[in-house]
């Protein structure tokens, strides 16, 4: 089971272990060029490919991308249909490359609303890449943070009906959340200038660092990711503690590392 940022303080990390991104701004990218919105979504897939590679190179272990929200069904029918086509094409054309690069693919969200072709492609891709561990790429499709919490509570009570009426604890609930296999995101990025969470990972972002950029998603790349990571590094992640406590912990860790280094050198010289 993964640790919880609200039950214990996670160790400090220079490189975020888990990055979660809302890829926003495809439509505006296309409009700026007088292209149909679809062209923006298509370029969005290219930016996703570039970002996966950049994350692997930087040693990020989990990347979670918001591709289609529960609320996106409200869009015009033809745009929804085109997005489904793109999703199908990506599942058909990209999985080989992901697999070759050691990427494990996961899809979270209410898949029951997708047609069976997409559901089968998802199942195949997940099964095929299940053994990979370099990067876990999660695509959130027909995902909503509230949906996730509701399905988790429903499943918990269905499987453990004896808990109804009692006080439910975090460790009892979290295995039922759709991302129970991943640690909580350290860094949350939203492109496109909007500063909102749009019903993305409500539970899991409890202590994530938030980074917003005006860059439109099709323009996002490794350099843009580096700017986000630099901003993340500048933050003091206190998890409820004071600055002084954070500093003390840092000094303690450095001392322990120094000690370990000395001991290793002594052993090597012996
Ligand atoms: C994000 O880009 C992609 C999806 C929601 C699928 P948008 O399509 O929301 O782009 P804007 O916000 O209209 O520019
Ligand atoms: C959020 O983008 C969902 C995805 C990126 C898939 P939207 O562009 O749909 O978000 P809102 O509606 O502007 O908040
Ligand atoms: Mg948008």
PDB file of C-alpha atoms and ligand atoms in Angstrom:
ATOM      1  CA  UNK A   1       0.000   0.000   0.000  1.00  0.00           C
ATOM      2  CA  UNK A   2       1.158   3.531  -0.734  1.00  0.00           C
ATOM      3  CA  UNK A   3       1.945   5.978   2.038  1.00  0.00           C
ATOM      4  CA  UNK A   4      -0.424   8.817   2.766  1.00  0.00           C
ATOM      5  CA  UNK A   5       0.658  12.478   3.007  1.00  0.00           C
ATOM      6  CA  UNK A   6      -2.000  13.081   5.633  1.00  0.00           C
ATOM      7  CA  UNK A   7      -0.961  10.147   7.831  1.00  0.00           C
ATOM      8  CA  UNK A   8       2.808  10.543   7.594  1.00  0.00           C
ATOM      9  CA  UNK A   9       5.306  13.071   6.238  1.00  0.00           C
ATOM     10  CA  UNK A  10       6.851  11.881   2.943  1.00  0.00           C
ATOM     11  CA  UNK A  11      10.640  12.249   2.541  1.00  0.00           C
ATOM     12  CA  UNK A  12      11.877  15.290   0.572  1.00  0.00           C
ATOM     13  CA  UNK A  13      12.584  14.739  -3.135  1.00  0.00           C
ATOM     14  CA  UNK A  14      14.445  16.886  -5.667  1.00  0.00           C
ATOM     15  CA  UNK A  15      12.792  15.216  -8.616  1.00  0.00           C
ATOM     16  CA  UNK A  16       9.071  14.691  -8.182  1.00  0.00           C
ATOM     17  CA  UNK A  17       8.251  11.009  -8.097  1.00  0.00           C
ATOM     18  CA  UNK A  18       4.762  11.551  -9.481  1.00  0.00           C
ATOM     19  CA  UNK A  19       3.675  14.361 -11.819  1.00  0.00           C
ATOM     20  CA  UNK A  20      -0.005  14.887 -12.677  1.00  0.00           C
ATOM     21  CA  UNK A  21      -0.938  17.135 -15.590  1.00  0.00           C
ATOM     22  CA  UNK A  22      -4.114  18.751 -16.882  1.00  0.00           C
ATOM     23  CA  UNK A  23      -3.349  19.151 -20.574  1.00  0.00           C
ATOM     24  CA  UNK A  24      -5.377  22.220 -21.396  1.00  0.00           C
ATOM     25  CA  UNK A  25      -5.342  24.704 -24.252  1.00  0.00           C
ATOM     26  CA  UNK A  26      -5.555  22.513 -27.356  1.00  0.00           C
ATOM     27  CA  UNK A  27      -8.576  24.417 -28.664  1.00  0.00           C
ATOM     28  CA  UNK A  28      -6.964  27.816 -28.181  1.00  0.00           C
ATOM     29  CA  UNK A  29      -3.734  26.602 -29.777  1.00  0.00           C
ATOM     30  CA  UNK A  30      -5.730  25.680 -32.889  1.00  0.00           C
ATOM     31  CA  UNK A  31      -7.833  28.834 -32.887  1.00  0.00           C
ATOM     32  CA  UNK A  32      -4.709  30.997 -32.812  1.00  0.00           C
ATOM     33  CA  UNK A  33      -3.707  29.321 -36.071  1.00  0.00           C
ATOM     34  CA  UNK A  34      -7.207  29.386 -37.578  1.00  0.00           C
ATOM     35  CA  UNK A  35      -7.254  25.599 -37.512  1.00  0.00           C
ATOM     36  CA  UNK A  36     -10.097  23.354 -36.351  1.00  0.00           C
ATOM     37  CA  UNK A  37     -10.007  22.381 -32.666  1.00  0.00           C
ATOM     38  CA  UNK A  38      -9.201  18.842 -33.741  1.00  0.00           C
ATOM     39  CA  UNK A  39      -5.803  19.985 -35.033  1.00  0.00           C
ATOM     40  CA  UNK A  40      -5.008  21.177 -31.511  1.00  0.00           C
ATOM     41  CA  UNK A  41      -5.983  17.842 -30.006  1.00  0.00           C
ATOM     42  CA  UNK A  42      -3.824  16.061 -32.547  1.00  0.00           C
ATOM     43  CA  UNK A  43      -0.825  18.173 -31.635  1.00  0.00           C
ATOM     44  CA  UNK A  44      -1.723  17.497 -28.035  1.00  0.00           C
ATOM     45  CA  UNK A  45      -0.959  13.818 -28.577  1.00  0.00           C
ATOM     46  CA  UNK A  46       2.483  14.811 -29.928  1.00  0.00           C
ATOM     47  CA  UNK A  47       3.113  16.897 -26.799  1.00  0.00           C
ATOM     48  CA  UNK A  48       2.103  13.930 -24.668  1.00  0.00           C
ATOM     49  CA  UNK A  49       4.658  11.718 -26.434  1.00  0.00           C
ATOM     50  CA  UNK A  50       7.373  14.334 -25.882  1.00  0.00           C
ATOM     51  CA  UNK A  51       6.422  14.684 -22.211  1.00  0.00           C
ATOM     52  CA  UNK A  52       6.545  10.929 -21.571  1.00  0.00           C
ATOM     53  CA  UNK A  53      10.077  10.836 -22.971  1.00  0.00           C
ATOM     54  CA  UNK A  54      11.119  13.877 -20.916  1.00  0.00           C
ATOM     55  CA  UNK A  55       9.761  12.277 -17.745  1.00  0.00           C
ATOM     56  CA  UNK A  56      11.694   9.058 -18.377  1.00  0.00           C
ATOM     57  CA  UNK A  57      14.892  11.039 -18.944  1.00  0.00           C
ATOM     58  CA  UNK A  58      14.405  12.939 -15.687  1.00  0.00           C
ATOM     59  CA  UNK A  59      13.742   9.860 -13.581  1.00  0.00           C
ATOM     60  CA  UNK A  60      10.102  10.635 -12.867  1.00  0.00           C
ATOM     61  CA  UNK A  61       8.357   7.353 -12.015  1.00  0.00           C
ATOM     62  CA  UNK A  62       4.670   8.201 -12.386  1.00  0.00           C
ATOM     63  CA  UNK A  63       3.012  10.485 -14.913  1.00  0.00           C
ATOM     64  CA  UNK A  64      -0.739  10.992 -14.811  1.00  0.00           C
ATOM     65  CA  UNK A  65      -2.508  12.844 -17.596  1.00  0.00           C
ATOM     66  CA  UNK A  66      -6.058  14.183 -17.694  1.00  0.00           C
ATOM     67  CA  UNK A  67      -7.194  13.315 -21.217  1.00  0.00           C
ATOM     68  CA  UNK A  68     -10.975  13.423 -20.991  1.00  0.00           C
ATOM     69  CA  UNK A  69     -13.106  14.509 -18.070  1.00  0.00           C
ATOM     70  CA  UNK A  70     -16.496  13.336 -16.962  1.00  0.00           C
ATOM     71  CA  UNK A  71     -17.730  16.796 -17.903  1.00  0.00           C
ATOM     72  CA  UNK A  72     -16.194  16.750 -21.396  1.00  0.00           C
ATOM     73  CA  UNK A  73     -19.213  14.803 -22.689  1.00  0.00           C
ATOM     74  CA  UNK A  74     -20.894  18.205 -22.626  1.00  0.00           C
ATOM     75  CA  UNK A  75     -18.853  19.234 -25.676  1.00  0.00           C
ATOM     76  CA  UNK A  76     -20.292  19.200 -29.198  1.00  0.00           C
ATOM     77  CA  UNK A  77     -20.913  15.676 -30.412  1.00  0.00           C
ATOM     78  CA  UNK A  78     -18.452  15.902 -33.299  1.00  0.00           C
ATOM     79  CA  UNK A  79     -15.626  17.041 -31.019  1.00  0.00           C
ATOM     80  CA  UNK A  80     -16.316  14.168 -28.613  1.00  0.00           C
ATOM     81  CA  UNK A  81     -16.327  11.732 -31.547  1.00  0.00           C
ATOM     82  CA  UNK A  82     -12.990  13.087 -32.789  1.00  0.00           C
ATOM     83  CA  UNK A  83     -11.477  12.788 -29.317  1.00  0.00           C
ATOM     84  CA  UNK A  84     -12.603   9.154 -29.174  1.00  0.00           C
ATOM     85  CA  UNK A  85     -11.003   8.552 -32.578  1.00  0.00           C
ATOM     86  CA  UNK A  86      -7.762  10.070 -31.335  1.00  0.00           C
ATOM     87  CA  UNK A  87      -7.851   7.941 -28.195  1.00  0.00           C
ATOM     88  CA  UNK A  88      -8.402   4.827 -30.317  1.00  0.00           C
ATOM     89  CA  UNK A  89      -5.572   5.786 -32.676  1.00  0.00           C
ATOM     90  CA  UNK A  90      -3.197   6.460 -29.772  1.00  0.00           C
ATOM     91  CA  UNK A  91      -4.043   3.107 -28.171  1.00  0.00           C
ATOM     92  CA  UNK A  92      -3.364   1.429 -31.506  1.00  0.00           C
ATOM     93  CA  UNK A  93      -0.211   3.292 -32.544  1.00  0.00           C
ATOM     94  CA  UNK A  94       1.603   4.294 -29.373  1.00  0.00           C
ATOM     95  CA  UNK A  95       1.584   1.181 -27.217  1.00  0.00           C
ATOM     96  CA  UNK A  96       4.520  -0.467 -29.018  1.00  0.00           C
ATOM     97  CA  UNK A  97       6.723   2.508 -28.386  1.00  0.00           C
ATOM     98  CA  UNK A  98       5.612   2.771 -24.756  1.00  0.00           C
ATOM     99  CA  UNK A  99       6.312  -0.912 -24.205  1.00  0.00           C
ATOM    100  CA  UNK A 100       9.750  -0.633 -25.809  1.00  0.00           C
ATOM    101  CA  UNK A 101      10.561   2.200 -23.463  1.00  0.00           C
ATOM    102  CA  UNK A 102       9.566   0.301 -20.335  1.00  0.00           C
ATOM    103  CA  UNK A 103       6.365   2.250 -19.746  1.00  0.00           C
ATOM    104  CA  UNK A 104       3.476   0.685 -17.909  1.00  0.00           C
ATOM    105  CA  UNK A 105       0.165   2.060 -19.165  1.00  0.00           C
ATOM    106  CA  UNK A 106      -2.869   2.429 -16.950  1.00  0.00           C
ATOM    107  CA  UNK A 107      -6.222   3.991 -17.713  1.00  0.00           C
ATOM    108  CA  UNK A 108      -8.441   5.304 -14.928  1.00  0.00           C
ATOM    109  CA  UNK A 109     -12.000   6.547 -15.154  1.00  0.00           C
ATOM    110  CA  UNK A 110     -15.456   5.171 -15.804  1.00  0.00           C
ATOM    111  CA  UNK A 111     -14.737   3.119 -18.900  1.00  0.00           C
ATOM    112  CA  UNK A 112     -18.275   1.745 -19.081  1.00  0.00           C
ATOM    113  CA  UNK A 113     -19.253   4.737 -21.177  1.00  0.00           C
ATOM    114  CA  UNK A 114     -16.708   3.986 -23.890  1.00  0.00           C
ATOM    115  CA  UNK A 115     -17.435   1.621 -26.725  1.00  0.00           C
ATOM    116  CA  UNK A 116     -16.239  -1.932 -26.501  1.00  0.00           C
ATOM    117  CA  UNK A 117     -13.455  -1.412 -29.050  1.00  0.00           C
ATOM    118  CA  UNK A 118     -11.799   1.188 -26.827  1.00  0.00           C
ATOM    119  CA  UNK A 119     -12.338  -0.920 -23.718  1.00  0.00           C
ATOM    120  CA  UNK A 120     -10.675  -3.900 -25.377  1.00  0.00           C
ATOM    121  CA  UNK A 121      -7.735  -1.813 -26.571  1.00  0.00           C
ATOM    122  CA  UNK A 122      -7.278  -0.470 -23.033  1.00  0.00           C
ATOM    123  CA  UNK A 123      -7.368  -3.968 -21.543  1.00  0.00           C
ATOM    124  CA  UNK A 124      -4.845  -5.245 -24.106  1.00  0.00           C
ATOM    125  CA  UNK A 125      -2.476  -2.315 -23.611  1.00  0.00           C
ATOM    126  CA  UNK A 126      -2.633  -2.608 -19.831  1.00  0.00           C
ATOM    127  CA  UNK A 127      -2.010  -6.352 -19.926  1.00  0.00           C
ATOM    128  CA  UNK A 128       0.839  -6.003 -22.392  1.00  0.00           C
ATOM    129  CA  UNK A 129       2.695  -3.336 -20.406  1.00  0.00           C
ATOM    130  CA  UNK A 130       1.859  -4.611 -16.911  1.00  0.00           C
ATOM    131  CA  UNK A 131       5.390  -5.862 -16.268  1.00  0.00           C
ATOM    132  CA  UNK A 132       7.100  -2.524 -17.056  1.00  0.00           C
ATOM    133  CA  UNK A 133       8.350  -0.311 -14.275  1.00  0.00           C
ATOM    134  CA  UNK A 134      10.460   2.512 -15.682  1.00  0.00           C
ATOM    135  CA  UNK A 135       7.510   4.892 -15.822  1.00  0.00           C
ATOM    136  CA  UNK A 136       3.870   4.317 -15.006  1.00  0.00           C
ATOM    137  CA  UNK A 137       1.788   6.403 -17.377  1.00  0.00           C
ATOM    138  CA  UNK A 138      -1.802   6.830 -16.274  1.00  0.00           C
ATOM    139  CA  UNK A 139      -4.371   8.250 -18.641  1.00  0.00           C
ATOM    140  CA  UNK A 140      -7.482   9.610 -16.962  1.00  0.00           C
ATOM    141  CA  UNK A 141     -10.361   9.108 -19.388  1.00  0.00           C
ATOM    142  CA  UNK A 142     -13.949   9.818 -18.453  1.00  0.00           C
ATOM    143  CA  UNK A 143     -12.442  10.467 -15.061  1.00  0.00           C
ATOM    144  CA  UNK A 144     -13.832  12.686 -12.343  1.00  0.00           C
ATOM    145  CA  UNK A 145     -12.469  13.150  -8.841  1.00  0.00           C
ATOM    146  CA  UNK A 146     -15.933  12.922  -7.312  1.00  0.00           C
ATOM    147  CA  UNK A 147     -16.744   9.815  -9.327  1.00  0.00           C
ATOM    148  CA  UNK A 148     -13.544   8.245  -7.996  1.00  0.00           C
ATOM    149  CA  UNK A 149     -14.470   8.900  -4.374  1.00  0.00           C
ATOM    150  CA  UNK A 150     -18.028   7.663  -4.850  1.00  0.00           C
ATOM    151  CA  UNK A 151     -16.980   4.462  -6.610  1.00  0.00           C
ATOM    152  CA  UNK A 152     -14.384   3.823  -3.890  1.00  0.00           C
ATOM    153  CA  UNK A 153     -16.920   4.202  -1.073  1.00  0.00           C
ATOM    154  CA  UNK A 154     -19.465   2.064  -2.951  1.00  0.00           C
ATOM    155  CA  UNK A 155     -16.990  -0.737  -3.590  1.00  0.00           C
ATOM    156  CA  UNK A 156     -15.652  -0.650  -0.036  1.00  0.00           C
ATOM    157  CA  UNK A 157     -19.140  -1.046   1.439  1.00  0.00           C
ATOM    158  CA  UNK A 158     -20.082  -3.697  -1.076  1.00  0.00           C
ATOM    159  CA  UNK A 159     -17.021  -5.793  -0.340  1.00  0.00           C
ATOM    160  CA  UNK A 160     -16.996  -5.118   3.394  1.00  0.00           C
ATOM    161  CA  UNK A 161     -20.645  -4.583   4.361  1.00  0.00           C
ATOM    162  CA  UNK A 162     -19.764  -5.044   8.025  1.00  0.00           C
ATOM    163  CA  UNK A 163     -18.171  -1.544   7.884  1.00  0.00           C
ATOM    164  CA  UNK A 164     -21.490   0.224   7.209  1.00  0.00           C
ATOM    165  CA  UNK A 165     -22.348   2.436  10.143  1.00  0.00           C
ATOM    166  CA  UNK A 166     -18.801   2.447  11.536  1.00  0.00           C
ATOM    167  CA  UNK A 167     -16.157   5.135  11.168  1.00  0.00           C
ATOM    168  CA  UNK A 168     -14.230   4.465   7.956  1.00  0.00           C
ATOM    169  CA  UNK A 169     -10.470   5.102   8.031  1.00  0.00           C
ATOM    170  CA  UNK A 170      -8.124   6.261   5.284  1.00  0.00           C
ATOM    171  CA  UNK A 171      -6.285   2.930   5.018  1.00  0.00           C
ATOM    172  CA  UNK A 172      -9.627   1.176   4.596  1.00  0.00           C
ATOM    173  CA  UNK A 173     -10.762   3.499   1.802  1.00  0.00           C
ATOM    174  CA  UNK A 174      -7.625   4.219  -0.235  1.00  0.00           C
ATOM    175  CA  UNK A 175      -7.188   0.729  -1.740  1.00  0.00           C
ATOM    176  CA  UNK A 176     -10.468   1.330  -3.576  1.00  0.00           C
ATOM    177  CA  UNK A 177      -9.441   4.624  -5.197  1.00  0.00           C
ATOM    178  CA  UNK A 178      -8.536   4.246  -8.855  1.00  0.00           C
ATOM    179  CA  UNK A 179      -4.895   5.230  -8.336  1.00  0.00           C
ATOM    180  CA  UNK A 180      -4.199   3.041  -5.315  1.00  0.00           C
ATOM    181  CA  UNK A 181      -1.177   1.621  -7.170  1.00  0.00           C
ATOM    182  CA  UNK A 182       0.626   4.983  -7.254  1.00  0.00           C
ATOM    183  CA  UNK A 183       2.032   7.339  -4.643  1.00  0.00           C
ATOM    184  CA  UNK A 184       0.280  10.699  -4.383  1.00  0.00           C
ATOM    185  CA  UNK A 185       1.367  13.294  -6.977  1.00  0.00           C
ATOM    186  CA  UNK A 186       4.195  15.572  -5.807  1.00  0.00           C
ATOM    187  CA  UNK A 187       3.704  18.072  -8.614  1.00  0.00           C
ATOM    188  CA  UNK A 188       0.505  19.103 -10.362  1.00  0.00           C
ATOM    189  CA  UNK A 189       0.802  21.043 -13.627  1.00  0.00           C
ATOM    190  CA  UNK A 190      -1.975  22.750 -15.554  1.00  0.00           C
ATOM    191  CA  UNK A 191      -1.256  24.333 -18.906  1.00  0.00           C
ATOM    192  CA  UNK A 192      -3.503  26.814 -20.699  1.00  0.00           C
ATOM    193  CA  UNK A 193      -3.552  29.479 -18.003  1.00  0.00           C
ATOM    194  CA  UNK A 194      -6.631  28.353 -16.087  1.00  0.00           C
ATOM    195  CA  UNK A 195      -6.101  27.987 -12.350  1.00  0.00           C
ATOM    196  CA  UNK A 196      -8.549  25.290 -11.400  1.00  0.00           C
ATOM    197  CA  UNK A 197      -8.652  21.586 -10.734  1.00  0.00           C
ATOM    198  CA  UNK A 198     -11.697  20.782 -12.943  1.00  0.00           C
ATOM    199  CA  UNK A 199     -12.672  17.717 -10.889  1.00  0.00           C
ATOM    200  CA  UNK A 200      -9.319  15.966 -11.474  1.00  0.00           C
ATOM    201  CA  UNK A 201      -7.642  13.994  -8.651  1.00  0.00           C
ATOM    202  CA  UNK A 202      -9.414  15.547  -5.668  1.00  0.00           C
ATOM    203  CA  UNK A 203      -8.221  13.135  -3.001  1.00  0.00           C
ATOM    204  CA  UNK A 204      -4.746  12.445  -4.341  1.00  0.00           C
ATOM    205  CA  UNK A 205      -3.728  16.110  -4.763  1.00  0.00           C
ATOM    206  CA  UNK A 206      -4.154  16.814  -1.040  1.00  0.00           C
ATOM    207  CA  UNK A 207      -0.499  17.894  -0.629  1.00  0.00           C
ATOM    208  CA  UNK A 208       0.707  18.267  -4.216  1.00  0.00           C
ATOM    209  CA  UNK A 209       2.566  21.408  -5.276  1.00  0.00           C
ATOM    210  CA  UNK A 210       0.539  23.299  -7.873  1.00  0.00           C
ATOM    211  CA  UNK A 211       2.108  24.845 -10.953  1.00  0.00           C
ATOM    212  CA  UNK A 212       0.159  26.799 -13.542  1.00  0.00           C
ATOM    213  CA  UNK A 213       1.521  27.952 -16.869  1.00  0.00           C
ATOM    214  CA  UNK A 214       0.112  30.059 -19.696  1.00  0.00           C
ATOM    215  CA  UNK A 215       1.717  27.692 -22.214  1.00  0.00           C
ATOM    216  CA  UNK A 216      -0.890  25.904 -24.303  1.00  0.00           C
ATOM    217  CA  UNK A 217      -0.622  22.110 -24.105  1.00  0.00           C
ATOM    218  CA  UNK A 218       0.578  21.502 -27.721  1.00  0.00           C
ATOM    219  CA  UNK A 219       3.553  23.792 -26.944  1.00  0.00           C
ATOM    220  CA  UNK A 220       4.558  21.941 -23.773  1.00  0.00           C
ATOM    221  CA  UNK A 221       7.909  20.090 -23.874  1.00  0.00           C
ATOM    222  CA  UNK A 222      10.925  19.023 -21.826  1.00  0.00           C
ATOM    223  CA  UNK A 223      12.113  22.598 -21.326  1.00  0.00           C
ATOM    224  CA  UNK A 224       8.681  23.606 -20.024  1.00  0.00           C
ATOM    225  CA  UNK A 225       8.737  20.590 -17.719  1.00  0.00           C
ATOM    226  CA  UNK A 226      12.121  21.689 -16.383  1.00  0.00           C
ATOM    227  CA  UNK A 227      10.713  25.117 -15.512  1.00  0.00           C
ATOM    228  CA  UNK A 228       7.890  23.418 -13.600  1.00  0.00           C
ATOM    229  CA  UNK A 229      10.346  21.149 -11.767  1.00  0.00           C
ATOM    230  CA  UNK A 230      12.555  24.137 -10.897  1.00  0.00           C
ATOM    231  CA  UNK A 231       9.524  25.843  -9.391  1.00  0.00           C
ATOM    232  CA  UNK A 232       8.710  22.662  -7.469  1.00  0.00           C
ATOM    233  CA  UNK A 233      12.267  22.532  -6.082  1.00  0.00           C
ATOM    234  CA  UNK A 234      11.937  26.068  -4.763  1.00  0.00           C
ATOM    235  CA  UNK A 235       8.961  25.179  -2.615  1.00  0.00           C
ATOM    236  CA  UNK A 236       9.179  24.266   1.015  1.00  0.00           C
ATOM    237  CA  UNK A 237       6.921  21.256   1.493  1.00  0.00           C
ATOM    238  CA  UNK A 238       5.885  21.531   5.103  1.00  0.00           C
ATOM    239  CA  UNK A 239       3.020  19.036   5.342  1.00  0.00           C
ATOM    240  CA  UNK A 240       1.641  20.946   8.292  1.00  0.00           C
ATOM    241  CA  UNK A 241       4.950  21.467  10.107  1.00  0.00           C
ATOM    242  CA  UNK A 242       6.848  24.704  10.708  1.00  0.00           C
ATOM    243  CA  UNK A 243       9.798  25.865   8.604  1.00  0.00           C
ATOM    244  CA  UNK A 244      12.094  25.247  11.566  1.00  0.00           C
ATOM    245  CA  UNK A 245      11.014  21.625  11.761  1.00  0.00           C
ATOM    246  CA  UNK A 246      11.600  21.184   8.040  1.00  0.00           C
ATOM    247  CA  UNK A 247      15.098  22.666   8.356  1.00  0.00           C
ATOM    248  CA  UNK A 248      15.922  20.437  11.321  1.00  0.00           C
ATOM    249  CA  UNK A 249      14.840  17.368   9.398  1.00  0.00           C
ATOM    250  CA  UNK A 250      16.947  18.404   6.424  1.00  0.00           C
ATOM    251  CA  UNK A 251      20.024  18.864   8.642  1.00  0.00           C
ATOM    252  CA  UNK A 252      19.374  15.486  10.262  1.00  0.00           C
ATOM    253  CA  UNK A 253      19.131  13.797   6.868  1.00  0.00           C
ATOM    254  CA  UNK A 254      22.312  15.445   5.599  1.00  0.00           C
ATOM    255  CA  UNK A 255      24.191  14.356   8.707  1.00  0.00           C
ATOM    256  CA  UNK A 256      22.947  10.788   8.344  1.00  0.00           C
ATOM    257  CA  UNK A 257      24.041  10.761   4.695  1.00  0.00           C
ATOM    258  CA  UNK A 258      27.475  12.111   5.612  1.00  0.00           C
ATOM    259  CA  UNK A 259      27.800   9.427   8.282  1.00  0.00           C
ATOM    260  CA  UNK A 260      26.807   6.702   5.841  1.00  0.00           C
ATOM    261  CA  UNK A 261      29.338   8.043   3.314  1.00  0.00           C
ATOM    262  CA  UNK A 262      32.141   8.049   5.906  1.00  0.00           C
ATOM    263  CA  UNK A 263      31.293   4.533   7.005  1.00  0.00           C
ATOM    264  CA  UNK A 264      31.290   3.308   3.407  1.00  0.00           C
ATOM    265  CA  UNK A 265      34.675   4.930   2.745  1.00  0.00           C
ATOM    266  CA  UNK A 266      36.107   3.411   5.942  1.00  0.00           C
ATOM    267  CA  UNK A 267      34.873  -0.015   4.851  1.00  0.00           C
ATOM    268  CA  UNK A 268      36.375   0.438   1.396  1.00  0.00           C
ATOM    269  CA  UNK A 269      39.765   1.386   2.886  1.00  0.00           C
ATOM    270  CA  UNK A 270      39.773  -1.433   5.419  1.00  0.00           C
TER     271      UNK A 270
HETATM  272  C1  LIG B   1      -7.761  20.209 -23.443  1.00  0.00           C
HETATM  273  O1  LIG B   1      -7.819  21.233 -24.373  1.00  0.00           O
HETATM  274  C2  LIG B   1      -8.054  18.868 -24.054  1.00  0.00           C
HETATM  275  C3  LIG B   1      -9.315  18.262 -23.635  1.00  0.00           C
HETATM  276  C4  LIG B   1     -10.148  18.725 -22.758  1.00  0.00           C
HETATM  277  C5  LIG B   1      -9.655  17.011 -24.277  1.00  0.00           C
HETATM  278  P1  LIG B   1      -9.147  22.028 -24.600  1.00  0.00           P
HETATM  279  O2  LIG B   1      -9.906  21.380 -25.713  1.00  0.00           O
HETATM  280  O3  LIG B   1      -9.901  22.192 -23.344  1.00  0.00           O
HETATM  281  O4  LIG B   1      -8.579  23.421 -25.094  1.00  0.00           O
HETATM  282  P2  LIG B   1      -9.175  24.852 -24.792  1.00  0.00           P
HETATM  283  O5  LIG B   1      -9.285  24.985 -23.308  1.00  0.00           O
HETATM  284  O6  LIG B   1     -10.502  24.932 -25.469  1.00  0.00           O
HETATM  285  O7  LIG B   1      -8.169  25.781 -25.380  1.00  0.00           O
HETATM  286  C1  LIG B   2      -9.995  19.729 -18.179  1.00  0.00           C
HETATM  287  O1  LIG B   2      -9.977  20.599 -19.261  1.00  0.00           O
HETATM  288  C2  LIG B   2     -10.055  18.339 -18.659  1.00  0.00           C
HETATM  289  C3  LIG B   2      -8.956  17.892 -19.495  1.00  0.00           C
HETATM  290  C4  LIG B   2      -7.855  18.497 -19.784  1.00  0.00           C
HETATM  291  C5  LIG B   2      -9.160  16.600 -20.040  1.00  0.00           C
HETATM  292  P1  LIG B   2     -11.235  21.464 -19.653  1.00  0.00           P
HETATM  293  O2  LIG B   2     -10.738  22.455 -20.633  1.00  0.00           O
HETATM  294  O3  LIG B   2     -12.355  20.599 -20.063  1.00  0.00           O
HETATM  295  O4  LIG B   2     -11.591  22.167 -18.256  1.00  0.00           O
HETATM  296  P2  LIG B   2     -12.599  23.347 -17.915  1.00  0.00           P
HETATM  297  O5  LIG B   2     -13.961  22.897 -18.305  1.00  0.00           O
HETATM  298  O6  LIG B   2     -12.168  24.545 -18.713  1.00  0.00           O
HETATM  299  O7  LIG B   2     -12.444  23.565 -16.446  1.00  0.00           O
HETATM  300 MG1  LIG B   3      -9.938  23.644 -21.926  1.00  0.00          MG
END
